[in-house]
PDB file of C-alpha atoms in Angstrom:
ATOM      1  CA  MET A   1     102.540  85.551  91.325  1.00 86.00           C
ATOM      2  CA  PRO A   2     102.410  89.609  89.801  1.00 90.00           C
ATOM      3  CA  ALA A   3      99.438  90.621  88.937  1.00 93.00           C
ATOM      4  CA  VAL A   4      97.391  93.878  88.258  1.00 95.00           C
ATOM      5  CA  LEU A   5      94.244  95.140  89.226  1.00 96.00           C
ATOM      6  CA  ALA A   6      91.747  96.534  86.379  1.00 97.00           C
ATOM      7  CA  LEU A   7      89.280  98.609  87.667  1.00 97.00           C
ATOM      8  CA  ASP A   8      86.926  98.882  84.837  1.00 96.00           C
ATOM      9  CA  GLN A   9      84.225 102.095  86.173  1.00 96.00           C
ATOM     10  CA  GLY A  10      81.534 101.826  83.174  1.00 95.00           C
ATOM     11  CA  THR A  11      77.799 103.726  82.980  1.00 95.00           C
ATOM     12  CA  THR A  12      76.529 100.776  84.713  1.00 95.00           C
ATOM     13  CA  GLY A  13      78.415  98.901  86.326  1.00 97.00           C
ATOM     14  CA  SER A  14      81.738  98.280  88.060  1.00 97.00           C
ATOM     15  CA  THR A  15      84.212  95.428  87.231  1.00 98.00           C
ATOM     16  CA  ALA A  16      87.128  94.479  88.568  1.00 98.00           C
ATOM     17  CA  LEU A  17      89.344  91.966  87.675  1.00 97.00           C
ATOM     18  CA  VAL A  18      92.706  90.447  88.973  1.00 97.00           C
ATOM     19  CA  ILE A  19      95.215  89.781  85.272  1.00 96.00           C
ATOM     20  CA  ALA A  20      98.150  87.109  86.239  1.00 94.00           C
ATOM     21  CA  ARG A  21     100.892  88.697  84.247  1.00 92.00           C
ATOM     22  CA  ASP A  22     100.924  85.322  81.767  1.00 93.00           C
ATOM     23  CA  GLY A  23      97.432  87.482  81.336  1.00 94.00           C
ATOM     24  CA  ARG A  24      94.819  84.600  83.023  1.00 94.00           C
ATOM     25  CA  VAL A  25      92.293  86.240  85.413  1.00 96.00           C
ATOM     26  CA  LEU A  26      92.154  85.216  88.621  1.00 96.00           C
ATOM     27  CA  GLY A  27      89.770  87.058  89.855  1.00 96.00           C
ATOM     28  CA  ARG A  28      86.503  89.081  88.798  1.00 98.00           C
ATOM     29  CA  ALA A  29      83.563  90.939  90.681  1.00 98.00           C
ATOM     30  CA  TYR A  30      81.136  93.259  88.947  1.00 98.00           C
ATOM     31  CA  SER A  31      78.222  95.038  90.769  1.00 98.00           C
ATOM     32  CA  GLU A  32      76.084  97.845  88.730  1.00 97.00           C
ATOM     33  CA  PHE A  33      74.801 101.236  90.847  1.00 97.00           C
ATOM     34  CA  THR A  34      72.394 103.635  90.879  1.00 97.00           C
ATOM     35  CA  GLN A  35      71.121 105.762  88.129  1.00 96.00           C
ATOM     36  CA  HIS A  36      69.873 108.737  88.557  1.00 98.00           C
ATOM     37  CA  PHE A  37      67.736 110.898  86.194  1.00 98.00           C
ATOM     38  CA  PRO A  38      66.052 113.792  87.851  1.00 98.00           C
ATOM     39  CA  GLN A  39      64.802 115.921  85.083  1.00 97.00           C
ATOM     40  CA  PRO A  40      64.487 114.743  81.263  1.00 98.00           C
ATOM     41  CA  GLY A  41      67.789 114.578  79.570  1.00 97.00           C
ATOM     42  CA  TRP A  42      69.648 114.783  82.336  1.00 98.00           C
ATOM     43  CA  VAL A  43      71.674 111.830  84.130  1.00 98.00           C
ATOM     44  CA  GLU A  44      73.425 111.796  87.025  1.00 98.00           C
ATOM     45  CA  HIS A  45      75.366 108.926  89.186  1.00 98.00           C
ATOM     46  CA  ASP A  46      76.543 109.120  93.306  1.00 98.00           C
ATOM     47  CA  ALA A  47      80.249 109.579  92.912  1.00 97.00           C
ATOM     48  CA  ALA A  48      80.348 108.257  96.808  1.00 98.00           C
ATOM     49  CA  GLU A  49      78.179 104.838  95.381  1.00 98.00           C
ATOM     50  CA  ILE A  50      80.377 104.769  92.595  1.00 97.00           C
ATOM     51  CA  TRP A  51      83.715 104.643  94.494  1.00 98.00           C
ATOM     52  CA  GLU A  52      81.817 101.602  97.033  1.00 98.00           C
ATOM     53  CA  VAL A  53      80.443  99.895  94.344  1.00 98.00           C
ATOM     54  CA  THR A  54      84.467  99.769  93.179  1.00 97.00           C
ATOM     55  CA  ARG A  55      85.992  99.148  97.670  1.00 97.00           C
ATOM     56  CA  ARG A  56      83.298  96.311  96.874  1.00 98.00           C
ATOM     57  CA  VAL A  57      84.339  94.198  93.842  1.00 98.00           C
ATOM     58  CA  ALA A  58      87.898  94.846  93.968  1.00 97.00           C
ATOM     59  CA  GLY A  59      87.369  93.385  97.178  1.00 96.00           C
ATOM     60  CA  GLU A  60      85.683  90.450  95.883  1.00 97.00           C
ATOM     61  CA  ALA A  61      87.967  90.356  92.665  1.00 97.00           C
ATOM     62  CA  ILE A  62      91.385  89.863  94.800  1.00 94.00           C
ATOM     63  CA  GLU A  63      89.269  87.546  97.141  1.00 93.00           C
ATOM     64  CA  GLY A  64      88.630  85.164  93.939  1.00 92.00           C
ATOM     65  CA  ALA A  65      92.428  85.160  93.376  1.00 92.00           C
ATOM     66  CA  ALA A  66      92.557  82.963  96.339  1.00 84.00           C
ATOM     67  CA  GLY A  67      96.427  84.868  97.223  1.00 81.00           C
ATOM     68  CA  GLU A  68      97.234  83.704  93.971  1.00 78.00           C
ATOM     69  CA  ALA A  69      98.687  87.213  93.398  1.00 81.00           C
ATOM     70  CA  ARG A  70     100.716  90.195  94.635  1.00 88.00           C
ATOM     71  CA  LEU A  71      99.333  92.930  93.082  1.00 92.00           C
ATOM     72  CA  GLU A  72     101.870  95.342  91.638  1.00 94.00           C
ATOM     73  CA  ALA A  73      99.865  97.371  89.392  1.00 94.00           C
ATOM     74  CA  VAL A  74      96.380  98.923  89.351  1.00 95.00           C
ATOM     75  CA  GLY A  75      94.880 100.359  86.212  1.00 95.00           C
ATOM     76  CA  ILE A  76      91.733 102.439  85.705  1.00 96.00           C
ATOM     77  CA  THR A  77      89.449 102.211  82.400  1.00 94.00           C
ATOM     78  CA  ASN A  78      86.125 104.400  82.944  1.00 93.00           C
ATOM     79  CA  GLN A  79      83.522 106.511  82.129  1.00 91.00           C
ATOM     80  CA  ARG A  80      85.773 109.658  80.494  1.00 89.00           C
ATOM     81  CA  GLU A  81      83.590 112.602  80.131  1.00 94.00           C
ATOM     82  CA  THR A  82      81.399 111.591  83.284  1.00 96.00           C
ATOM     83  CA  VAL A  83      82.337 114.371  85.820  1.00 97.00           C
ATOM     84  CA  VAL A  84      82.590 114.812  89.549  1.00 98.00           C
ATOM     85  CA  VAL A  85      83.926 117.935  91.816  1.00 98.00           C
ATOM     86  CA  TRP A  86      84.439 116.352  95.525  1.00 98.00           C
ATOM     87  CA  ASP A  87      86.047 118.392  98.918  1.00 98.00           C
ATOM     88  CA  ARG A  88      89.636 117.787  98.738  1.00 96.00           C
ATOM     89  CA  GLU A  89      89.864 117.912 102.472  1.00 96.00           C
ATOM     90  CA  THR A  90      86.703 115.076 103.000  1.00 97.00           C
ATOM     91  CA  LEU A  91      87.008 113.944  99.070  1.00 97.00           C
ATOM     92  CA  GLU A  92      83.325 113.541  99.705  1.00 98.00           C
ATOM     93  CA  PRO A  93      81.008 114.677  96.620  1.00 98.00           C
ATOM     94  CA  VAL A  94      79.300 117.927  96.060  1.00 98.00           C
ATOM     95  CA  HIS A  95      77.528 117.049  93.820  1.00 98.00           C
ATOM     96  CA  ARG A  96      75.868 114.121  91.645  1.00 98.00           C
ATOM     97  CA  ALA A  97      78.474 113.351  88.868  1.00 98.00           C
ATOM     98  CA  ILE A  98      77.467 114.629  85.437  1.00 98.00           C
ATOM     99  CA  VAL A  99      77.194 111.842  83.263  1.00 98.00           C
ATOM    100  CA  TRP A 100      78.779 111.700  80.029  1.00 96.00           C
ATOM    101  CA  GLN A 101      74.366 110.966  78.497  1.00 97.00           C
ATOM    102  CA  ASP A 102      73.267 114.555  80.230  1.00 98.00           C
ATOM    103  CA  ARG A 103      72.383 117.039  77.918  1.00 98.00           C
ATOM    104  CA  ARG A 104      72.130 120.254  80.477  1.00 98.00           C
ATOM    105  CA  THR A 105      74.437 121.647  78.620  1.00 98.00           C
ATOM    106  CA  THR A 106      73.605 122.650  75.581  1.00 98.00           C
ATOM    107  CA  GLU A 107      72.465 125.909  75.879  1.00 98.00           C
ATOM    108  CA  ILE A 108      75.977 126.916  76.830  1.00 98.00           C
ATOM    109  CA  CYS A 109      77.211 124.603  73.725  1.00 97.00           C
ATOM    110  CA  ARG A 110      74.887 127.051  71.719  1.00 98.00           C
ATOM    111  CA  GLY A 111      75.713 130.467  72.847  1.00 97.00           C
ATOM    112  CA  LEU A 112      79.868 129.425  72.464  1.00 97.00           C
ATOM    113  CA  LYS A 113      79.312 128.912  69.491  1.00 97.00           C
ATOM    114  CA  GLU A 114      76.667 132.134  68.627  1.00 98.00           C
ATOM    115  CA  GLU A 115      79.980 133.390  70.078  1.00 97.00           C
ATOM    116  CA  GLY A 116      81.740 132.594  68.023  1.00 97.00           C
ATOM    117  CA  LYS A 117      83.859 130.228  70.260  1.00 96.00           C
ATOM    118  CA  GLU A 118      83.683 127.038  68.478  1.00 96.00           C
ATOM    119  CA  PRO A 119      87.154 127.831  66.131  1.00 96.00           C
ATOM    120  CA  GLU A 120      88.953 128.157  68.396  1.00 95.00           C
ATOM    121  CA  ILE A 121      88.140 125.705  70.974  1.00 95.00           C
ATOM    122  CA  ARG A 122      88.157 123.155  68.818  1.00 95.00           C
ATOM    123  CA  GLU A 123      91.629 124.364  67.349  1.00 95.00           C
ATOM    124  CA  ARG A 124      93.064 124.325  71.512  1.00 94.00           C
ATOM    125  CA  THR A 125      91.405 120.492  72.249  1.00 95.00           C
ATOM    126  CA  GLY A 126      90.874 119.064  69.250  1.00 95.00           C
ATOM    127  CA  LEU A 127      86.859 118.866  69.907  1.00 95.00           C
ATOM    128  CA  VAL A 128      83.412 119.740  69.052  1.00 95.00           C
ATOM    129  CA  LEU A 129      80.952 121.675  71.675  1.00 95.00           C
ATOM    130  CA  ASP A 130      79.652 119.296  72.593  1.00 96.00           C
ATOM    131  CA  PRO A 131      77.942 119.050  76.492  1.00 96.00           C
ATOM    132  CA  TYR A 132      79.348 115.148  76.166  1.00 95.00           C
ATOM    133  CA  PHE A 133      82.422 116.394  77.168  1.00 95.00           C
ATOM    134  CA  SER A 134      82.782 117.454  81.188  1.00 96.00           C
ATOM    135  CA  GLY A 135      84.107 120.838  80.620  1.00 96.00           C
ATOM    136  CA  THR A 136      80.428 122.957  80.304  1.00 97.00           C
ATOM    137  CA  LYS A 137      79.179 120.741  82.657  1.00 98.00           C
ATOM    138  CA  LEU A 138      81.411 122.543  84.852  1.00 97.00           C
ATOM    139  CA  THR A 139      80.582 125.381  83.832  1.00 97.00           C
ATOM    140  CA  TRP A 140      76.606 124.585  84.348  1.00 98.00           C
ATOM    141  CA  LEU A 141      77.658 123.204  87.829  1.00 98.00           C
ATOM    142  CA  PHE A 142      79.034 126.642  88.498  1.00 97.00           C
ATOM    143  CA  ARG A 143      76.369 128.859  87.381  1.00 97.00           C
ATOM    144  CA  ASN A 144      74.395 126.789  89.330  1.00 98.00           C
ATOM    145  CA  ARG A 145      75.643 126.115  92.357  1.00 97.00           C
ATOM    146  CA  PRO A 146      77.361 129.154  93.154  1.00 97.00           C
ATOM    147  CA  GLU A 147      78.257 128.464  96.507  1.00 98.00           C
ATOM    148  CA  LEU A 148      80.148 125.723  94.683  1.00 97.00           C
ATOM    149  CA  ARG A 149      81.657 128.362  92.676  1.00 97.00           C
ATOM    150  CA  LYS A 150      83.086 130.072  95.583  1.00 98.00           C
ATOM    151  CA  ARG A 151      84.475 126.912  97.193  1.00 98.00           C
ATOM    152  CA  ALA A 152      86.323 126.220  93.361  1.00 97.00           C
ATOM    153  CA  GLU A 153      87.948 129.262  93.764  1.00 97.00           C
ATOM    154  CA  ALA A 154      89.439 129.499  97.216  1.00 98.00           C
ATOM    155  CA  GLY A 155      90.793 126.179  96.025  1.00 97.00           C
ATOM    156  CA  ASP A 156      88.371 123.783  98.583  1.00 98.00           C
ATOM    157  CA  LEU A 157      87.301 121.219  95.508  1.00 98.00           C
ATOM    158  CA  ALA A 158      88.530 119.021  92.969  1.00 97.00           C
ATOM    159  CA  ALA A 159      87.116 118.221  90.229  1.00 97.00           C
ATOM    160  CA  GLY A 160      88.021 116.011  87.121  1.00 96.00           C
ATOM    161  CA  THR A 161      86.605 112.978  85.274  1.00 96.00           C
ATOM    162  CA  ILE A 162      86.283 109.906  86.925  1.00 96.00           C
ATOM    163  CA  ASP A 163      89.587 107.984  86.536  1.00 96.00           C
ATOM    164  CA  SER A 164      91.007 111.039  89.082  1.00 96.00           C
ATOM    165  CA  TRP A 165      87.954 110.474  91.117  1.00 94.00           C
ATOM    166  CA  LEU A 166      89.261 106.981  91.580  1.00 97.00           C
ATOM    167  CA  VAL A 167      92.301 108.164  92.338  1.00 97.00           C
ATOM    168  CA  ALA A 168      92.070 110.738  94.731  1.00 97.00           C
ATOM    169  CA  ARG A 169      90.058 107.502  96.216  1.00 97.00           C
ATOM    170  CA  LEU A 170      93.067 105.057  96.687  1.00 96.00           C
ATOM    171  CA  THR A 171      95.142 107.413  96.961  1.00 95.00           C
ATOM    172  CA  GLY A 172      93.214 108.802 100.335  1.00 95.00           C
ATOM    173  CA  GLY A 173      93.554 112.565  98.256  1.00 95.00           C
ATOM    174  CA  ALA A 174      97.431 112.553  97.536  1.00 95.00           C
ATOM    175  CA  LEU A 175      97.494 112.159  94.519  1.00 93.00           C
ATOM    176  CA  HIS A 176      94.618 114.293  92.053  1.00 94.00           C
ATOM    177  CA  ALA A 177      95.430 112.795  88.306  1.00 93.00           C
ATOM    178  CA  THR A 178      94.367 111.766  85.065  1.00 93.00           C
ATOM    179  CA  ASP A 179      95.966 110.762  81.666  1.00 91.00           C
ATOM    180  CA  HIS A 180      96.226 112.966  78.285  1.00 91.00           C
ATOM    181  CA  THR A 181      93.031 109.928  77.078  1.00 91.00           C
ATOM    182  CA  ASN A 182      91.169 111.435  79.741  1.00 90.00           C
ATOM    183  CA  ALA A 183      92.181 115.003  79.853  1.00 91.00           C
ATOM    184  CA  SER A 184      91.743 115.152  75.629  1.00 93.00           C
ATOM    185  CA  ARG A 185      87.594 114.960  76.661  1.00 92.00           C
ATOM    186  CA  THR A 186      87.025 117.437  79.299  1.00 93.00           C
ATOM    187  CA  LEU A 187      87.409 120.473  76.138  1.00 93.00           C
ATOM    188  CA  LEU A 188      89.676 122.315  79.244  1.00 93.00           C
ATOM    189  CA  TYR A 189      93.147 120.160  77.765  1.00 93.00           C
ATOM    190  CA  ASP A 190      95.423 122.386  75.852  1.00 92.00           C
ATOM    191  CA  LEU A 191      97.006 119.750  72.580  1.00 89.00           C
ATOM    192  CA  GLU A 192      99.598 122.163  72.736  1.00 87.00           C
ATOM    193  CA  SER A 193     100.792 122.645  76.412  1.00 84.00           C
ATOM    194  CA  ARG A 194     100.142 119.082  77.432  1.00 66.00           C
TER     195      ARG A 194
END
């Protein structure tokens, strides 16, 4: 029977559902992963662990469907503002994912506001300047890890929200993609030129 594998990669765990065309859940699995708090206000996830947990729950959900399902598509929902940076060739993360709850970029946001950048950013992205969003997390990472900035400038690294990380892993690196709903949560998405 035709079915969809739905992956819900949340803040504390990953869920996989195999859903038939008529809406019946044929298989389901869930597993949590480790939360890392290296400093007050910082929240990180190990992207490699997220990938392993997601693979495991997907396999368990497919097994739970007991051969009833013929997968026709995969859908991903995720913690949209969390950002992952990975090596394009090996697909290995080069830093822990910086989670949407993380507040380490408060000073970066404050500086951009003081420079008068917020109106332009809001006009282009539809978002206010806040550490919640992905763009300033990347700014922080490349300022604090100059070796990663050099690799990014050389084209050796990819960055994205959790969905794009999972798509890259699911396709063996063939795709680096996201959708409008995820991209619009990054502070990097120009609403006019989308």
